[in-house]
Structure formats: C-alpha cells, structure tokens
C-alpha cells in the first residue's frame, strides 16, 4: 500500500506522514530531504543555483548525511525550492523516489508531487494544507526550538515565496491530485490532524478493497 502525502511548507505533512508510517508499520520517505540535499551540496560547493547544469551535478547523495541539521535550515529550504523547479533535477531524483514507493509491502512518501507524479496510482492520497499565517507561526516556533532567531514576518514572507515557486513552476507543480483528500490543519492540534488523516486513509482503503 502506498500512501501519498503532499502539501506546502510547514503544513504538517511531515508529521502526519511519519505518524501514518508508524500506524501502518510502513517505511517513510521525506522527499523534501532529497531536494534539500541537492541545495546543501550546491551551497557547500559554491555552485550557482541559477544553473540547471550545476544543480544536476549537485544530485550526488554520496556526499550527504541525511541527519545533518543544516538540511533543515531556511537557506537550504529556499535553495531546494529553487532547484526543484529544474526538470532535469526532478528527472534525476525520480527513480529513487519511485523505487522507494514500489518496495514490497508499500511505503509512505511525503512531498509536493507524490500523488500526481511519483505515485499517481497510490490508493490513499492526502493533500495537507494550512493558512500561510498558521504555517509561518509553526515554522517560527520550530526555528526557535532549534535555537535560530528569526522574525515571524520574515518567516511568513519566506513561506509565501516558497508557495509561489512550488505552485508556479511548470514541471510537477504543487497541486492537489484530483483523487486526493484535503486535510486543512489550520485549526487542528497535531493529534487531531493525525486522527483525521488515519480516518481518511481508512475510508480510502475500504473503498479500494
Ligand atoms: O518539504 P520541504 O520543505 O522539505 O521541501 C523543500 C523543497 O523541495 C520544496 O520547497 C520544494 C521541493 N520539493 C519538491 O519540489 N518536490 C517534492 N516532492 C518535495 C520537495
């Protein structure tokens, strides 16, 4: 069983995907980390993010420690959003994600194009979203916990810019798949959002059984 979880930055999709993976005993892939790894490679190598060629060269995961906290930084997130618009970068990362999705027993993947491009046949798809102001507040809290000082206004500007890029690009833009269930977490606690996610997946699985 493949569960696809898509949505904008700081919508709660990662938390929900991890909880679903635990609930169903499935492996989980945060596909944003792959794009972030490319961004971090570029940053470290001094590569030009405006060059698609340089970005493709940075798709070298031998160099990346996926536990590196730098992957979670706003700088790397911004770079990931920029290089993820390049069709050749997306193409380079495609097989890795599809192999993960198609492993025996299934998997949970979260990202921007899981339900539309990576696993369009997934029986359960969630599109997790929340108001930009709520997402900015959550990201701000997360950054504070990580010891990074930022202004809420700047985080909101960043979130809006990221939304615009992720939704506006021509290759695999962030969009709700026709057969995805919408989960707006704006007014929900984490527990309530996870409960709702499980209920939506259960309903889909019953339907497809
Ligand atoms: O989910 P995240 O914030 O870690 O993702 C970082 C960036 O990577 C995001 O702004 C767009 C890109 N991304 C993508 O284009 N497709 C995915 N499946 C996952 C992430």
mmCIF file of C-alpha atoms and ligand atoms in Angstrom:
data_model
loop_
_atom_site.group_PDB
_atom_site.id
_atom_site.type_symbol
_atom_site.label_atom_id
_atom_site.label_comp_id
_atom_site.label_asym_id
_atom_site.label_seq_id
_atom_site.Cartn_x
_atom_site.Cartn_y
_atom_site.Cartn_z
ATOM 1 C CA UNK A 1 0.000 0.000 0.000
ATOM 2 C CA UNK A 2 1.363 3.388 -0.985
ATOM 3 C CA UNK A 3 0.231 6.452 0.954
ATOM 4 C CA UNK A 4 0.979 9.780 -0.753
ATOM 5 C CA UNK A 5 1.089 12.910 1.405
ATOM 6 C CA UNK A 6 1.542 16.251 -0.356
ATOM 7 C CA UNK A 7 1.257 19.841 0.748
ATOM 8 C CA UNK A 8 3.008 23.182 1.150
ATOM 9 C CA UNK A 9 5.841 24.009 3.551
ATOM 10 C CA UNK A 10 5.040 23.671 7.277
ATOM 11 C CA UNK A 11 1.526 22.351 6.636
ATOM 12 C CA UNK A 12 2.125 19.399 8.969
ATOM 13 C CA UNK A 13 2.517 16.882 6.137
ATOM 14 C CA UNK A 14 5.807 15.514 7.501
ATOM 15 C CA UNK A 15 4.403 14.908 10.986
ATOM 16 C CA UNK A 16 1.300 13.309 9.508
ATOM 17 C CA UNK A 17 3.307 11.126 7.111
ATOM 18 C CA UNK A 18 5.554 9.897 9.934
ATOM 19 C CA UNK A 19 2.518 9.133 12.108
ATOM 20 C CA UNK A 20 0.836 7.230 9.262
ATOM 21 C CA UNK A 21 4.028 5.244 8.671
ATOM 22 C CA UNK A 22 4.112 4.288 12.358
ATOM 23 C CA UNK A 23 0.402 3.457 12.380
ATOM 24 C CA UNK A 24 0.608 1.135 9.363
ATOM 25 C CA UNK A 25 4.162 -0.129 10.021
ATOM 26 C CA UNK A 26 5.420 1.212 6.696
ATOM 27 C CA UNK A 27 8.739 2.792 5.753
ATOM 28 C CA UNK A 28 8.632 6.563 5.226
ATOM 29 C CA UNK A 29 10.483 8.891 2.864
ATOM 30 C CA UNK A 30 10.518 12.664 3.287
ATOM 31 C CA UNK A 31 11.219 13.527 -0.369
ATOM 32 C CA UNK A 32 11.873 17.184 0.524
ATOM 33 C CA UNK A 33 15.135 15.973 2.074
ATOM 34 C CA UNK A 34 16.346 14.856 -1.356
ATOM 35 C CA UNK A 35 15.815 18.329 -2.802
ATOM 36 C CA UNK A 36 17.329 19.848 0.326
ATOM 37 C CA UNK A 37 20.386 17.591 -0.065
ATOM 38 C CA UNK A 38 20.874 18.967 -3.581
ATOM 39 C CA UNK A 39 20.553 22.512 -2.205
ATOM 40 C CA UNK A 40 23.087 21.785 0.556
ATOM 41 C CA UNK A 41 25.561 20.276 -1.911
ATOM 42 C CA UNK A 42 25.284 23.388 -4.064
ATOM 43 C CA UNK A 43 25.801 25.630 -1.056
ATOM 44 C CA UNK A 44 28.881 23.711 0.061
ATOM 45 C CA UNK A 45 30.379 23.516 -3.403
ATOM 46 C CA UNK A 46 29.626 27.173 -4.147
ATOM 47 C CA UNK A 47 27.562 26.097 -7.181
ATOM 48 C CA UNK A 48 25.256 28.572 -8.920
ATOM 49 C CA UNK A 49 21.577 27.842 -8.102
ATOM 50 C CA UNK A 50 20.611 29.676 -11.296
ATOM 51 C CA UNK A 51 22.372 26.999 -13.330
ATOM 52 C CA UNK A 52 20.351 23.841 -14.031
ATOM 53 C CA UNK A 53 23.581 22.101 -15.013
ATOM 54 C CA UNK A 54 25.214 22.883 -11.631
ATOM 55 C CA UNK A 55 22.063 21.718 -9.821
ATOM 56 C CA UNK A 56 22.080 18.380 -11.652
ATOM 57 C CA UNK A 57 25.738 17.895 -10.740
ATOM 58 C CA UNK A 58 24.757 18.529 -7.109
ATOM 59 C CA UNK A 59 22.393 15.494 -7.172
ATOM 60 C CA UNK A 60 25.223 13.432 -5.702
ATOM 61 C CA UNK A 61 23.989 11.862 -2.498
ATOM 62 C CA UNK A 62 27.277 10.144 -1.702
ATOM 63 C CA UNK A 63 28.203 13.495 -0.124
ATOM 64 C CA UNK A 64 25.121 13.886 2.071
ATOM 65 C CA UNK A 65 24.447 12.951 5.671
ATOM 66 C CA UNK A 66 20.654 12.882 5.888
ATOM 67 C CA UNK A 67 20.848 13.556 9.644
ATOM 68 C CA UNK A 68 22.746 16.815 9.080
ATOM 69 C CA UNK A 69 20.697 19.554 10.866
ATOM 70 C CA UNK A 70 21.822 22.014 8.172
ATOM 71 C CA UNK A 71 19.398 20.258 5.799
ATOM 72 C CA UNK A 72 16.566 21.790 7.827
ATOM 73 C CA UNK A 73 17.800 25.398 7.584
ATOM 74 C CA UNK A 74 15.762 28.074 5.855
ATOM 75 C CA UNK A 75 18.649 28.817 3.470
ATOM 76 C CA UNK A 76 18.786 25.215 2.315
ATOM 77 C CA UNK A 77 14.953 25.059 2.119
ATOM 78 C CA UNK A 78 14.956 28.126 -0.131
ATOM 79 C CA UNK A 79 17.660 26.638 -2.352
ATOM 80 C CA UNK A 80 15.742 23.342 -2.504
ATOM 81 C CA UNK A 81 12.650 25.194 -3.660
ATOM 82 C CA UNK A 82 14.655 26.945 -6.404
ATOM 83 C CA UNK A 83 16.482 23.908 -7.786
ATOM 84 C CA UNK A 84 13.330 21.762 -7.589
ATOM 85 C CA UNK A 85 11.917 23.797 -10.497
ATOM 86 C CA UNK A 86 14.524 22.298 -12.871
ATOM 87 C CA UNK A 87 13.054 19.418 -14.917
ATOM 88 C CA UNK A 88 16.449 17.653 -15.094
ATOM 89 C CA UNK A 89 16.813 17.717 -11.312
ATOM 90 C CA UNK A 90 13.320 16.253 -10.895
ATOM 91 C CA UNK A 91 14.109 13.606 -13.506
ATOM 92 C CA UNK A 92 17.342 12.681 -11.699
ATOM 93 C CA UNK A 93 15.508 12.188 -8.389
ATOM 94 C CA UNK A 94 12.509 10.353 -9.888
ATOM 95 C CA UNK A 95 13.734 6.722 -9.912
ATOM 96 C CA UNK A 96 14.967 6.889 -6.318
ATOM 97 C CA UNK A 97 11.529 8.012 -5.113
ATOM 98 C CA UNK A 98 9.600 5.564 -7.297
ATOM 99 C CA UNK A 99 11.782 2.643 -6.180
ATOM 100 C CA UNK A 100 11.056 3.569 -2.566
ATOM 101 C CA UNK A 101 7.317 3.828 -3.266
ATOM 102 C CA UNK A 102 7.146 0.470 -5.057
ATOM 103 C CA UNK A 103 9.005 -1.622 -2.482
ATOM 104 C CA UNK A 104 7.240 -4.756 -1.257
ATOM 105 C CA UNK A 105 4.609 -4.017 1.367
ATOM 106 C CA UNK A 106 4.316 -0.372 0.417
ATOM 107 C CA UNK A 107 5.500 2.945 1.811
ATOM 108 C CA UNK A 108 4.513 6.419 2.898
ATOM 109 C CA UNK A 109 6.059 9.317 0.985
ATOM 110 C CA UNK A 110 5.582 12.997 1.582
ATOM 111 C CA UNK A 111 6.423 15.888 -0.712
ATOM 112 C CA UNK A 112 4.859 18.072 -3.372
ATOM 113 C CA UNK A 113 4.194 15.720 -6.310
ATOM 114 C CA UNK A 114 3.805 12.267 -4.755
ATOM 115 C CA UNK A 115 0.121 11.858 -5.626
ATOM 116 C CA UNK A 116 0.472 13.486 -9.046
ATOM 117 C CA UNK A 117 3.834 12.278 -10.439
ATOM 118 C CA UNK A 118 5.733 9.835 -8.202
ATOM 119 C CA UNK A 119 2.844 7.501 -7.283
ATOM 120 C CA UNK A 120 -0.270 8.554 -9.214
ATOM 121 C CA UNK A 121 -1.798 5.094 -8.568
ATOM 122 C CA UNK A 122 -1.490 5.333 -4.780
ATOM 123 C CA UNK A 123 -4.774 4.164 -3.221
ATOM 124 C CA UNK A 124 -4.618 6.789 -0.477
ATOM 125 C CA UNK A 125 -3.598 10.391 -1.077
ATOM 126 C CA UNK A 126 -3.734 13.323 1.299
ATOM 127 C CA UNK A 127 -3.259 16.970 0.449
ATOM 128 C CA UNK A 128 -2.337 18.600 3.745
ATOM 129 C CA UNK A 129 -2.571 22.351 3.979
ATOM 130 C CA UNK A 130 -2.995 25.240 6.444
ATOM 131 C CA UNK A 131 -3.283 29.026 6.235
ATOM 132 C CA UNK A 132 0.080 30.704 5.467
ATOM 133 C CA UNK A 133 -0.052 32.642 8.762
ATOM 134 C CA UNK A 134 -0.521 29.419 10.743
ATOM 135 C CA UNK A 135 2.294 27.706 8.850
ATOM 136 C CA UNK A 136 4.587 30.691 9.448
ATOM 137 C CA UNK A 137 3.838 30.547 13.175
ATOM 138 C CA UNK A 138 4.611 26.828 13.299
ATOM 139 C CA UNK A 139 7.854 27.228 11.361
ATOM 140 C CA UNK A 140 8.814 30.170 13.590
ATOM 141 C CA UNK A 141 8.307 28.022 16.714
ATOM 142 C CA UNK A 142 10.299 25.188 15.162
ATOM 143 C CA UNK A 143 13.187 27.528 14.330
ATOM 144 C CA UNK A 144 13.109 28.929 17.871
ATOM 145 C CA UNK A 145 13.348 25.402 19.270
ATOM 146 C CA UNK A 146 16.366 24.866 17.033
ATOM 147 C CA UNK A 147 17.935 27.965 18.601
ATOM 148 C CA UNK A 148 17.618 30.137 15.466
ATOM 149 C CA UNK A 149 16.458 33.720 15.847
ATOM 150 C CA UNK A 150 14.063 34.867 13.144
ATOM 151 C CA UNK A 151 11.185 37.328 12.845
ATOM 152 C CA UNK A 152 7.722 35.949 12.280
ATOM 153 C CA UNK A 153 7.185 38.446 9.434
ATOM 154 C CA UNK A 154 10.289 37.202 7.635
ATOM 155 C CA UNK A 155 9.184 33.594 8.029
ATOM 156 C CA UNK A 156 5.779 34.471 6.536
ATOM 157 C CA UNK A 157 7.416 36.233 3.571
ATOM 158 C CA UNK A 158 9.597 33.179 3.052
ATOM 159 C CA UNK A 159 6.623 30.781 3.223
ATOM 160 C CA UNK A 160 4.671 32.828 0.681
ATOM 161 C CA UNK A 161 7.667 32.976 -1.679
ATOM 162 C CA UNK A 162 8.110 29.215 -1.362
ATOM 163 C CA UNK A 163 4.395 28.610 -2.063
ATOM 164 C CA UNK A 164 4.570 30.778 -5.149
ATOM 165 C CA UNK A 165 7.622 28.950 -6.506
ATOM 166 C CA UNK A 166 6.361 25.453 -5.632
ATOM 167 C CA UNK A 167 2.887 26.078 -7.094
ATOM 168 C CA UNK A 168 4.021 28.208 -10.024
ATOM 169 C CA UNK A 169 6.711 26.042 -11.599
ATOM 170 C CA UNK A 170 5.849 24.348 -14.879
ATOM 171 C CA UNK A 171 7.226 20.880 -14.043
ATOM 172 C CA UNK A 172 5.322 18.939 -11.352
ATOM 173 C CA UNK A 173 3.903 21.986 -9.535
ATOM 174 C CA UNK A 174 2.409 21.619 -6.080
ATOM 175 C CA UNK A 175 -1.255 20.888 -6.749
ATOM 176 C CA UNK A 176 -3.896 18.718 -5.105
ATOM 177 C CA UNK A 177 -4.380 15.492 -7.095
ATOM 178 C CA UNK A 178 -7.975 15.036 -8.306
ATOM 179 C CA UNK A 179 -8.353 11.944 -6.118
ATOM 180 C CA UNK A 180 -6.600 13.319 -3.016
ATOM 181 C CA UNK A 181 -8.416 14.092 0.240
ATOM 182 C CA UNK A 182 -7.936 17.633 1.502
ATOM 183 C CA UNK A 183 -6.852 17.986 5.122
ATOM 184 C CA UNK A 184 -6.706 21.580 6.360
ATOM 185 C CA UNK A 185 -4.822 21.548 9.665
ATOM 186 C CA UNK A 186 -5.132 25.311 10.383
ATOM 187 C CA UNK A 187 -7.363 24.842 13.433
ATOM 188 C CA UNK A 188 -6.238 21.363 14.448
ATOM 189 C CA UNK A 189 -3.872 20.039 17.074
ATOM 190 C CA UNK A 190 -1.288 17.547 15.837
ATOM 191 C CA UNK A 191 -3.201 14.674 17.456
ATOM 192 C CA UNK A 192 -6.485 15.715 15.839
ATOM 193 C CA UNK A 193 -4.817 16.072 12.435
ATOM 194 C CA UNK A 194 -3.222 12.630 12.703
ATOM 195 C CA UNK A 195 -6.538 11.063 13.769
ATOM 196 C CA UNK A 196 -8.288 12.666 10.815
ATOM 197 C CA UNK A 197 -5.518 11.514 8.456
ATOM 198 C CA UNK A 198 -5.889 7.906 9.635
ATOM 199 C CA UNK A 199 -9.680 8.116 9.207
ATOM 200 C CA UNK A 200 -9.313 9.449 5.650
ATOM 201 C CA UNK A 201 -6.813 6.731 4.716
ATOM 202 C CA UNK A 202 -9.042 4.039 6.267
ATOM 203 C CA UNK A 203 -12.013 5.258 4.235
ATOM 204 C CA UNK A 204 -9.956 5.137 1.022
ATOM 205 C CA UNK A 205 -8.637 1.658 1.785
ATOM 206 C CA UNK A 206 -12.142 0.357 2.465
ATOM 207 C CA UNK A 207 -13.234 1.848 -0.828
ATOM 208 C CA UNK A 208 -10.407 0.298 -2.829
ATOM 209 C CA UNK A 209 -10.646 -3.151 -1.125
HETATM 210 O O1 LIG B 1 9.119 19.692 2.144
HETATM 211 P P1 LIG B 1 10.330 20.578 2.194
HETATM 212 O O2 LIG B 1 10.024 21.963 2.693
HETATM 213 O O3 LIG B 1 11.468 19.955 2.933
HETATM 214 O O4 LIG B 1 10.817 20.716 0.653
HETATM 215 C C1 LIG B 1 11.837 21.593 0.263
HETATM 216 C C2 LIG B 1 11.619 21.991 -1.187
HETATM 217 O O5 LIG B 1 11.821 20.866 -2.035
HETATM 218 C C3 LIG B 1 10.230 22.497 -1.517
HETATM 219 O O6 LIG B 1 10.129 23.897 -1.353
HETATM 220 C C4 LIG B 1 10.019 22.074 -2.943
HETATM 221 C C5 LIG B 1 10.921 20.892 -3.123
HETATM 222 N N1 LIG B 1 10.194 19.609 -3.198
HETATM 223 C C6 LIG B 1 9.637 19.273 -4.404
HETATM 224 O O7 LIG B 1 9.692 20.058 -5.352
HETATM 225 N N2 LIG B 1 9.021 18.073 -4.558
HETATM 226 C C7 LIG B 1 8.936 17.215 -3.537
HETATM 227 N N3 LIG B 1 8.343 16.024 -3.732
HETATM 228 C C8 LIG B 1 9.465 17.563 -2.277
HETATM 229 C C9 LIG B 1 10.085 18.784 -2.123
#
